[in-house]
Amino acid sequence: MYRTIKLRKKALLWIAAAAAAAALLFLPGTGAVFPVSSAGQPPAGQPIEPQKVVYLTYDDGPSKNTSEILDVLKEEGVEATFFVIGATTDRGKALYQRILDEGHAMGLHTFTHEYGEIYASADAYLDDLARLSAHLRETVGYQPDIFRFPGGSNNATASPAVLKEIKERTTKMGLCWFDWNTLGKDDHSWTSDAADICQNVIAAAGDKDRIVVLMHDDALRTTAAAATRQIIAHYRQKGYEFRKLSKDVEPVRFS
C-alpha cells in the first residue's frame, strides 16, 4: 500500500513539472507564444528582427546551381529564401525538399514564369500561382504563404489594374508578397561576375539596416554561390545578421 501511494505521488509530481514546463512556452507580458512542434522544438519562425539584418533571396530556381548555393549557405550557417517556379524533374523536386530540409524559406514565384501569360489578367496570375502551390503540396507536402511577383510588384508587363487586383485577392487569401531593396543585377542573358554581383548589392543597399537582396537561381547563374559567399562575408563583418522571410516579417514593397 505504501509503495502504491509513493508511486502515485511521484506521478503527480512528474505531471506538475511537465505542466510547469509547458506553461513556460507562453511568457506573460512578452506576447511571445511558441507552439511546440512534433519534434519537441519550437517551429522555425521569425523572432524579433535585429537592428541590422540581411535577407538573401533567390528567384527562378531550382536549377543546376541551387545545390552549390545551398552548400555555401550550409557552410556559412545562413538561412535564405527561395522563390521557386515549377520544377518537374526528379532533381528539381529533390532540391525543393533540400531547401526545406536545410531550414530555408520557400516562396511562390509562379509555375511557368511566362510574363505574357501570367500577367494577362488577375485570374491568369492566380491560376498559375495556384498550380505551383498544388505542385509543391503534392511534391513536398508544403504550401508557401509568401510569394514574389516575377519582375516585382510594379512590373511594366502587367497593367496597374491587374497588379492591384492580384494584390487585393492574394491578401484576402492570406498570402504575403515581398519585393526587394537591393539587387545583384544578375538577370542578364549572360553570366555576371561574382564580384560584380556583390558590389552591385552593396552599392544599391547603401547604409540600410534592413536589406532584402534579390539574386537569381536559374541555369545561367553559375556565379551565384560565389557571390553569396562574398555578400555574407561583407555583411557579417559589418555586424549584420542573416534571416529568412516569413509572413511575420514586415515586407519590403515598391508600392
PDB file of C-alpha atoms in Angstrom:
ATOM      1  CA  MET A   1       0.000   0.000   0.000  1.00  0.00           C
ATOM      2  CA  TYR A   2       2.769   2.459   0.994  1.00  0.00           C
ATOM      3  CA  ARG A   3       4.662   1.700  -2.245  1.00  0.00           C
ATOM      4  CA  THR A   4       1.496   2.390  -4.310  1.00  0.00           C
ATOM      5  CA  ILE A   5       0.959   5.760  -2.603  1.00  0.00           C
ATOM      6  CA  LYS A   6       4.606   6.659  -3.118  1.00  0.00           C
ATOM      7  CA  LEU A   7       4.398   5.859  -6.840  1.00  0.00           C
ATOM      8  CA  ARG A   8       1.238   7.931  -7.170  1.00  0.00           C
ATOM      9  CA  LYS A   9       2.979  10.898  -5.519  1.00  0.00           C
ATOM     10  CA  LYS A  10       5.880  10.591  -7.935  1.00  0.00           C
ATOM     11  CA  ALA A  11       3.467  10.513 -10.870  1.00  0.00           C
ATOM     12  CA  LEU A  12       1.686  13.630  -9.614  1.00  0.00           C
ATOM     13  CA  LEU A  13       4.993  15.441  -9.169  1.00  0.00           C
ATOM     14  CA  TRP A  14       6.042  14.478 -12.699  1.00  0.00           C
ATOM     15  CA  ILE A  15       2.734  15.764 -14.142  1.00  0.00           C
ATOM     16  CA  ALA A  16       3.085  19.041 -12.232  1.00  0.00           C
ATOM     17  CA  ALA A  17       6.613  19.535 -13.532  1.00  0.00           C
ATOM     18  CA  ALA A  18       5.515  18.866 -17.093  1.00  0.00           C
ATOM     19  CA  ALA A  19       2.675  21.376 -16.744  1.00  0.00           C
ATOM     20  CA  ALA A  20       5.068  23.998 -15.404  1.00  0.00           C
ATOM     21  CA  ALA A  21       7.422  23.452 -18.317  1.00  0.00           C
ATOM     22  CA  ALA A  22       4.552  23.762 -20.762  1.00  0.00           C
ATOM     23  CA  ALA A  23       3.466  26.997 -19.112  1.00  0.00           C
ATOM     24  CA  LEU A  24       6.861  28.481 -19.870  1.00  0.00           C
ATOM     25  CA  LEU A  25       6.063  28.287 -23.554  1.00  0.00           C
ATOM     26  CA  PHE A  26       3.872  31.346 -23.042  1.00  0.00           C
ATOM     27  CA  LEU A  27       5.630  34.234 -21.397  1.00  0.00           C
ATOM     28  CA  PRO A  28       3.130  36.731 -19.943  1.00  0.00           C
ATOM     29  CA  GLY A  29       3.924  40.326 -20.792  1.00  0.00           C
ATOM     30  CA  THR A  30       6.084  39.466 -23.789  1.00  0.00           C
ATOM     31  CA  GLY A  31       3.411  38.396 -26.272  1.00  0.00           C
ATOM     32  CA  ALA A  32       5.681  35.514 -27.220  1.00  0.00           C
ATOM     33  CA  VAL A  33       3.978  32.222 -27.906  1.00  0.00           C
ATOM     34  CA  PHE A  34       5.992  29.235 -29.120  1.00  0.00           C
ATOM     35  CA  PRO A  35       3.865  26.205 -30.064  1.00  0.00           C
ATOM     36  CA  VAL A  36       5.877  23.015 -29.732  1.00  0.00           C
ATOM     37  CA  SER A  37       6.369  21.006 -32.909  1.00  0.00           C
ATOM     38  CA  SER A  38       6.130  17.236 -33.132  1.00  0.00           C
ATOM     39  CA  ALA A  39       9.892  17.076 -32.671  1.00  0.00           C
ATOM     40  CA  GLY A  40       9.592  18.843 -29.309  1.00  0.00           C
ATOM     41  CA  GLN A  41      11.161  22.067 -30.607  1.00  0.00           C
ATOM     42  CA  PRO A  42       9.564  25.432 -31.349  1.00  0.00           C
ATOM     43  CA  PRO A  43       8.792  25.654 -35.068  1.00  0.00           C
ATOM     44  CA  ALA A  44      11.055  27.791 -37.240  1.00  0.00           C
ATOM     45  CA  GLY A  45       9.746  31.340 -37.073  1.00  0.00           C
ATOM     46  CA  GLN A  46      10.901  34.893 -37.088  1.00  0.00           C
ATOM     47  CA  PRO A  47      11.751  36.238 -33.642  1.00  0.00           C
ATOM     48  CA  ILE A  48      12.198  39.953 -33.089  1.00  0.00           C
ATOM     49  CA  GLU A  49      14.021  41.422 -36.057  1.00  0.00           C
ATOM     50  CA  PRO A  50      17.580  42.510 -35.234  1.00  0.00           C
ATOM     51  CA  GLN A  51      18.672  46.091 -35.846  1.00  0.00           C
ATOM     52  CA  LYS A  52      20.892  45.091 -38.769  1.00  0.00           C
ATOM     53  CA  VAL A  53      19.591  42.220 -40.866  1.00  0.00           C
ATOM     54  CA  VAL A  54      20.087  40.821 -44.368  1.00  0.00           C
ATOM     55  CA  TYR A  55      17.526  38.643 -46.136  1.00  0.00           C
ATOM     56  CA  LEU A  56      19.126  36.747 -49.013  1.00  0.00           C
ATOM     57  CA  THR A  57      16.518  35.795 -51.612  1.00  0.00           C
ATOM     58  CA  TYR A  58      16.826  33.810 -54.839  1.00  0.00           C
ATOM     59  CA  ASP A  59      14.282  33.837 -57.671  1.00  0.00           C
ATOM     60  CA  ASP A  60      13.614  31.419 -60.543  1.00  0.00           C
ATOM     61  CA  GLY A  61      15.020  28.181 -59.121  1.00  0.00           C
ATOM     62  CA  PRO A  62      15.552  25.391 -58.557  1.00  0.00           C
ATOM     63  CA  SER A  63      18.295  24.980 -61.151  1.00  0.00           C
ATOM     64  CA  LYS A  64      21.570  23.185 -61.671  1.00  0.00           C
ATOM     65  CA  ASN A  65      23.151  25.899 -59.498  1.00  0.00           C
ATOM     66  CA  THR A  66      20.860  25.515 -56.474  1.00  0.00           C
ATOM     67  CA  SER A  67      22.904  22.772 -54.838  1.00  0.00           C
ATOM     68  CA  GLU A  68      26.043  24.903 -54.873  1.00  0.00           C
ATOM     69  CA  ILE A  69      24.149  27.863 -53.380  1.00  0.00           C
ATOM     70  CA  LEU A  70      22.770  25.593 -50.662  1.00  0.00           C
ATOM     71  CA  ASP A  71      26.248  24.237 -49.978  1.00  0.00           C
ATOM     72  CA  VAL A  72      27.558  27.765 -49.341  1.00  0.00           C
ATOM     73  CA  LEU A  73      24.614  28.663 -47.119  1.00  0.00           C
ATOM     74  CA  LYS A  74      25.128  25.482 -45.112  1.00  0.00           C
ATOM     75  CA  GLU A  75      28.856  26.093 -44.715  1.00  0.00           C
ATOM     76  CA  GLU A  76      28.217  29.661 -43.595  1.00  0.00           C
ATOM     77  CA  GLY A  77      25.323  28.760 -41.297  1.00  0.00           C
ATOM     78  CA  VAL A  78      22.970  31.185 -43.068  1.00  0.00           C
ATOM     79  CA  GLU A  79      19.258  30.841 -43.820  1.00  0.00           C
ATOM     80  CA  ALA A  80      17.823  32.259 -47.037  1.00  0.00           C
ATOM     81  CA  THR A  81      14.595  32.415 -49.046  1.00  0.00           C
ATOM     82  CA  PHE A  82      13.955  30.747 -52.397  1.00  0.00           C
ATOM     83  CA  PHE A  83      11.073  31.970 -54.578  1.00  0.00           C
ATOM     84  CA  VAL A  84      10.652  28.941 -56.782  1.00  0.00           C
ATOM     85  CA  ILE A  85       8.983  28.073 -60.075  1.00  0.00           C
ATOM     86  CA  GLY A  86       7.565  24.789 -61.317  1.00  0.00           C
ATOM     87  CA  ALA A  87      10.200  22.047 -61.361  1.00  0.00           C
ATOM     88  CA  THR A  88       9.075  18.685 -62.710  1.00  0.00           C
ATOM     89  CA  THR A  89      12.357  16.760 -62.928  1.00  0.00           C
ATOM     90  CA  ASP A  90      13.497  14.435 -60.171  1.00  0.00           C
ATOM     91  CA  ARG A  91      16.444  16.734 -59.494  1.00  0.00           C
ATOM     92  CA  GLY A  92      14.212  19.780 -59.205  1.00  0.00           C
ATOM     93  CA  LYS A  93      11.825  18.038 -56.823  1.00  0.00           C
ATOM     94  CA  ALA A  94      14.742  16.843 -54.704  1.00  0.00           C
ATOM     95  CA  LEU A  95      16.002  20.419 -54.488  1.00  0.00           C
ATOM     96  CA  TYR A  96      12.605  21.592 -53.247  1.00  0.00           C
ATOM     97  CA  GLN A  97      12.980  19.072 -50.457  1.00  0.00           C
ATOM     98  CA  ARG A  98      16.555  20.029 -49.693  1.00  0.00           C
ATOM     99  CA  ILE A  99      15.624  23.712 -49.415  1.00  0.00           C
ATOM    100  CA  LEU A 100      13.063  22.836 -46.764  1.00  0.00           C
ATOM    101  CA  ASP A 101      15.159  20.194 -45.031  1.00  0.00           C
ATOM    102  CA  GLU A 102      18.017  22.644 -44.532  1.00  0.00           C
ATOM    103  CA  GLY A 103      15.788  25.217 -42.871  1.00  0.00           C
ATOM    104  CA  HIS A 104      15.337  27.761 -45.639  1.00  0.00           C
ATOM    105  CA  ALA A 105      12.112  29.524 -46.551  1.00  0.00           C
ATOM    106  CA  MET A 106      10.300  28.685 -49.767  1.00  0.00           C
ATOM    107  CA  GLY A 107       8.038  31.149 -51.544  1.00  0.00           C
ATOM    108  CA  LEU A 108       5.914  31.066 -54.686  1.00  0.00           C
ATOM    109  CA  HIS A 109       7.124  32.704 -57.907  1.00  0.00           C
ATOM    110  CA  THR A 110       4.506  31.280 -60.330  1.00  0.00           C
ATOM    111  CA  PHE A 111       4.730  27.914 -62.047  1.00  0.00           C
ATOM    112  CA  THR A 112       5.545  28.980 -65.613  1.00  0.00           C
ATOM    113  CA  HIS A 113       7.221  32.375 -65.135  1.00  0.00           C
ATOM    114  CA  GLU A 114       5.853  33.346 -68.572  1.00  0.00           C
ATOM    115  CA  TYR A 115       5.213  37.063 -68.202  1.00  0.00           C
ATOM    116  CA  GLY A 116       2.956  37.415 -71.217  1.00  0.00           C
ATOM    117  CA  GLU A 117       0.671  34.653 -69.967  1.00  0.00           C
ATOM    118  CA  ILE A 118       0.595  35.171 -66.216  1.00  0.00           C
ATOM    119  CA  TYR A 119       0.045  38.931 -66.415  1.00  0.00           C
ATOM    120  CA  ALA A 120      -2.757  38.772 -68.984  1.00  0.00           C
ATOM    121  CA  SER A 121      -5.256  39.033 -66.135  1.00  0.00           C
ATOM    122  CA  ALA A 122      -5.526  38.575 -62.372  1.00  0.00           C
ATOM    123  CA  ASP A 123      -7.238  35.230 -62.957  1.00  0.00           C
ATOM    124  CA  ALA A 124      -4.347  34.060 -65.156  1.00  0.00           C
ATOM    125  CA  TYR A 125      -1.818  35.008 -62.498  1.00  0.00           C
ATOM    126  CA  LEU A 126      -3.719  33.387 -59.650  1.00  0.00           C
ATOM    127  CA  ASP A 127      -4.349  30.219 -61.648  1.00  0.00           C
ATOM    128  CA  ASP A 128      -0.624  29.886 -62.318  1.00  0.00           C
ATOM    129  CA  LEU A 129       0.202  30.606 -58.681  1.00  0.00           C
ATOM    130  CA  ALA A 130      -2.349  28.004 -57.564  1.00  0.00           C
ATOM    131  CA  ARG A 131      -0.820  25.470 -59.935  1.00  0.00           C
ATOM    132  CA  LEU A 132       2.581  25.950 -58.293  1.00  0.00           C
ATOM    133  CA  SER A 133       1.098  25.792 -54.809  1.00  0.00           C
ATOM    134  CA  ALA A 134      -0.645  22.498 -55.615  1.00  0.00           C
ATOM    135  CA  HIS A 135       2.547  21.145 -57.196  1.00  0.00           C
ATOM    136  CA  LEU A 136       4.560  21.895 -54.055  1.00  0.00           C
ATOM    137  CA  ARG A 137       1.884  20.350 -51.862  1.00  0.00           C
ATOM    138  CA  GLU A 138       1.932  17.182 -53.908  1.00  0.00           C
ATOM    139  CA  THR A 139       5.722  17.085 -54.218  1.00  0.00           C
ATOM    140  CA  VAL A 140       6.969  18.052 -50.758  1.00  0.00           C
ATOM    141  CA  GLY A 141       3.796  18.434 -48.697  1.00  0.00           C
ATOM    142  CA  TYR A 142       4.244  22.173 -48.269  1.00  0.00           C
ATOM    143  CA  GLN A 143       2.236  25.199 -49.430  1.00  0.00           C
ATOM    144  CA  PRO A 144       4.051  28.545 -49.077  1.00  0.00           C
ATOM    145  CA  ASP A 145       2.181  31.596 -47.839  1.00  0.00           C
ATOM    146  CA  ILE A 146       4.677  34.116 -49.236  1.00  0.00           C
ATOM    147  CA  PHE A 147       5.327  34.991 -52.871  1.00  0.00           C
ATOM    148  CA  ARG A 148       7.170  37.345 -55.177  1.00  0.00           C
ATOM    149  CA  PHE A 149       5.860  38.798 -58.405  1.00  0.00           C
ATOM    150  CA  PRO A 150       8.111  37.950 -61.377  1.00  0.00           C
ATOM    151  CA  GLY A 151       9.579  41.342 -62.232  1.00  0.00           C
ATOM    152  CA  GLY A 152       8.382  42.816 -58.962  1.00  0.00           C
ATOM    153  CA  SER A 153       5.033  44.162 -57.812  1.00  0.00           C
ATOM    154  CA  ASN A 154       5.309  47.222 -60.091  1.00  0.00           C
ATOM    155  CA  ASN A 155       6.473  45.480 -63.270  1.00  0.00           C
ATOM    156  CA  ALA A 156       5.671  47.015 -66.638  1.00  0.00           C
ATOM    157  CA  THR A 157       4.270  43.828 -68.200  1.00  0.00           C
ATOM    158  CA  ALA A 158       1.053  43.801 -66.171  1.00  0.00           C
ATOM    159  CA  SER A 159      -1.361  46.706 -66.194  1.00  0.00           C
ATOM    160  CA  PRO A 160      -1.724  48.666 -62.933  1.00  0.00           C
ATOM    161  CA  ALA A 161      -5.302  47.395 -62.683  1.00  0.00           C
ATOM    162  CA  VAL A 162      -4.215  43.758 -62.938  1.00  0.00           C
ATOM    163  CA  LEU A 163      -1.479  44.239 -60.340  1.00  0.00           C
ATOM    164  CA  LYS A 164      -3.914  45.978 -57.995  1.00  0.00           C
ATOM    165  CA  GLU A 165      -6.421  43.139 -58.293  1.00  0.00           C
ATOM    166  CA  ILE A 166      -3.745  40.482 -57.716  1.00  0.00           C
ATOM    167  CA  LYS A 167      -2.573  42.263 -54.559  1.00  0.00           C
ATOM    168  CA  GLU A 168      -6.108  42.603 -53.208  1.00  0.00           C
ATOM    169  CA  ARG A 169      -7.058  38.998 -53.910  1.00  0.00           C
ATOM    170  CA  THR A 170      -3.838  37.427 -52.619  1.00  0.00           C
ATOM    171  CA  THR A 171      -4.100  39.467 -49.416  1.00  0.00           C
ATOM    172  CA  LYS A 172      -7.606  38.122 -48.850  1.00  0.00           C
ATOM    173  CA  MET A 173      -6.218  34.612 -49.447  1.00  0.00           C
ATOM    174  CA  GLY A 174      -3.683  35.102 -46.664  1.00  0.00           C
ATOM    175  CA  LEU A 175      -0.661  35.394 -48.949  1.00  0.00           C
ATOM    176  CA  CYS A 176       2.073  37.973 -48.427  1.00  0.00           C
ATOM    177  CA  TRP A 177       4.307  39.325 -51.207  1.00  0.00           C
ATOM    178  CA  PHE A 178       7.855  40.655 -50.974  1.00  0.00           C
ATOM    179  CA  ASP A 179       9.829  42.922 -53.277  1.00  0.00           C
ATOM    180  CA  TRP A 180      13.458  43.912 -52.573  1.00  0.00           C
ATOM    181  CA  ASN A 181      15.565  46.970 -51.770  1.00  0.00           C
ATOM    182  CA  THR A 182      18.860  45.874 -53.291  1.00  0.00           C
ATOM    183  CA  LEU A 183      19.845  43.538 -56.096  1.00  0.00           C
ATOM    184  CA  GLY A 184      22.797  41.849 -57.719  1.00  0.00           C
ATOM    185  CA  LYS A 185      21.775  42.907 -61.251  1.00  0.00           C
ATOM    186  CA  ASP A 186      22.433  39.325 -62.300  1.00  0.00           C
ATOM    187  CA  ASP A 187      19.369  38.812 -64.506  1.00  0.00           C
ATOM    188  CA  HIS A 188      21.125  39.311 -67.843  1.00  0.00           C
ATOM    189  CA  SER A 189      21.368  36.932 -70.780  1.00  0.00           C
ATOM    190  CA  TRP A 190      24.956  36.294 -69.736  1.00  0.00           C
ATOM    191  CA  THR A 191      26.649  35.154 -66.531  1.00  0.00           C
ATOM    192  CA  SER A 192      27.658  38.011 -64.241  1.00  0.00           C
ATOM    193  CA  ASP A 193      30.955  38.013 -62.387  1.00  0.00           C
ATOM    194  CA  ALA A 194      30.560  37.128 -58.704  1.00  0.00           C
ATOM    195  CA  ALA A 195      32.469  40.212 -57.546  1.00  0.00           C
ATOM    196  CA  ASP A 196      30.247  42.432 -59.694  1.00  0.00           C
ATOM    197  CA  ILE A 197      27.104  40.898 -58.202  1.00  0.00           C
ATOM    198  CA  CYS A 198      28.414  41.505 -54.695  1.00  0.00           C
ATOM    199  CA  GLN A 199      29.395  45.117 -55.438  1.00  0.00           C
ATOM    200  CA  ASN A 200      26.008  45.788 -57.055  1.00  0.00           C
ATOM    201  CA  VAL A 201      24.281  44.594 -53.896  1.00  0.00           C
ATOM    202  CA  ILE A 202      26.491  46.720 -51.640  1.00  0.00           C
ATOM    203  CA  ALA A 203      26.102  49.828 -53.798  1.00  0.00           C
ATOM    204  CA  ALA A 204      22.306  49.582 -54.033  1.00  0.00           C
ATOM    205  CA  ALA A 205      21.855  48.751 -50.342  1.00  0.00           C
ATOM    206  CA  GLY A 206      23.800  51.766 -49.157  1.00  0.00           C
ATOM    207  CA  ASP A 207      23.617  52.199 -45.398  1.00  0.00           C
ATOM    208  CA  LYS A 208      20.274  50.443 -44.907  1.00  0.00           C
ATOM    209  CA  ASP A 209      19.950  48.449 -41.689  1.00  0.00           C
ATOM    210  CA  ARG A 210      17.302  46.176 -43.182  1.00  0.00           C
ATOM    211  CA  ILE A 211      18.310  44.657 -46.507  1.00  0.00           C
ATOM    212  CA  VAL A 212      16.333  42.342 -48.798  1.00  0.00           C
ATOM    213  CA  VAL A 213      18.687  41.106 -51.526  1.00  0.00           C
ATOM    214  CA  LEU A 214      17.422  39.931 -54.906  1.00  0.00           C
ATOM    215  CA  MET A 215      19.554  37.382 -56.743  1.00  0.00           C
ATOM    216  CA  HIS A 216      18.646  34.713 -59.250  1.00  0.00           C
ATOM    217  CA  ASP A 217      18.935  30.938 -59.378  1.00  0.00           C
ATOM    218  CA  ASP A 218      18.397  29.905 -62.973  1.00  0.00           C
ATOM    219  CA  ALA A 219      20.745  27.911 -65.183  1.00  0.00           C
ATOM    220  CA  LEU A 220      22.858  30.912 -66.219  1.00  0.00           C
ATOM    221  CA  ARG A 221      23.666  31.979 -62.643  1.00  0.00           C
ATOM    222  CA  THR A 222      26.739  29.818 -62.240  1.00  0.00           C
ATOM    223  CA  THR A 223      28.414  32.506 -60.099  1.00  0.00           C
ATOM    224  CA  ALA A 224      25.532  32.850 -57.639  1.00  0.00           C
ATOM    225  CA  ALA A 225      27.161  30.666 -54.996  1.00  0.00           C
ATOM    226  CA  ALA A 226      30.462  32.559 -55.116  1.00  0.00           C
ATOM    227  CA  ALA A 227      28.611  35.880 -54.960  1.00  0.00           C
ATOM    228  CA  THR A 228      26.627  34.607 -51.999  1.00  0.00           C
ATOM    229  CA  ARG A 229      29.790  33.815 -50.082  1.00  0.00           C
ATOM    230  CA  GLN A 230      31.189  37.291 -50.763  1.00  0.00           C
ATOM    231  CA  ILE A 231      27.963  39.019 -49.706  1.00  0.00           C
ATOM    232  CA  ILE A 232      27.829  37.027 -46.473  1.00  0.00           C
ATOM    233  CA  ALA A 233      31.451  37.886 -45.671  1.00  0.00           C
ATOM    234  CA  HIS A 234      30.870  41.594 -46.297  1.00  0.00           C
ATOM    235  CA  TYR A 235      27.761  41.993 -44.181  1.00  0.00           C
ATOM    236  CA  ARG A 236      28.870  39.641 -41.433  1.00  0.00           C
ATOM    237  CA  GLN A 237      31.965  41.789 -40.977  1.00  0.00           C
ATOM    238  CA  LYS A 238      29.667  44.798 -40.568  1.00  0.00           C
ATOM    239  CA  GLY A 239      27.659  43.098 -37.833  1.00  0.00           C
ATOM    240  CA  TYR A 240      24.565  42.101 -39.801  1.00  0.00           C
ATOM    241  CA  GLU A 241      22.526  39.001 -39.035  1.00  0.00           C
ATOM    242  CA  PHE A 242      21.026  36.813 -41.756  1.00  0.00           C
ATOM    243  CA  ARG A 243      17.412  35.700 -41.661  1.00  0.00           C
ATOM    244  CA  LYS A 244      14.793  34.116 -43.898  1.00  0.00           C
ATOM    245  CA  LEU A 245      11.497  35.714 -44.852  1.00  0.00           C
ATOM    246  CA  SER A 246       8.110  34.746 -43.489  1.00  0.00           C
ATOM    247  CA  LYS A 247       4.663  36.294 -43.100  1.00  0.00           C
ATOM    248  CA  ASP A 248       5.835  37.581 -39.715  1.00  0.00           C
ATOM    249  CA  VAL A 249       8.455  39.809 -41.375  1.00  0.00           C
ATOM    250  CA  GLU A 250       7.395  43.301 -42.373  1.00  0.00           C
ATOM    251  CA  PRO A 251       7.533  43.153 -46.175  1.00  0.00           C
ATOM    252  CA  VAL A 252       9.683  45.399 -48.340  1.00  0.00           C
ATOM    253  CA  ARG A 253       7.445  46.571 -51.173  1.00  0.00           C
ATOM    254  CA  PHE A 254       7.648  49.012 -54.064  1.00  0.00           C
ATOM    255  CA  SER A 255       4.099  50.225 -53.576  1.00  0.00           C
TER     256      SER A 255
END
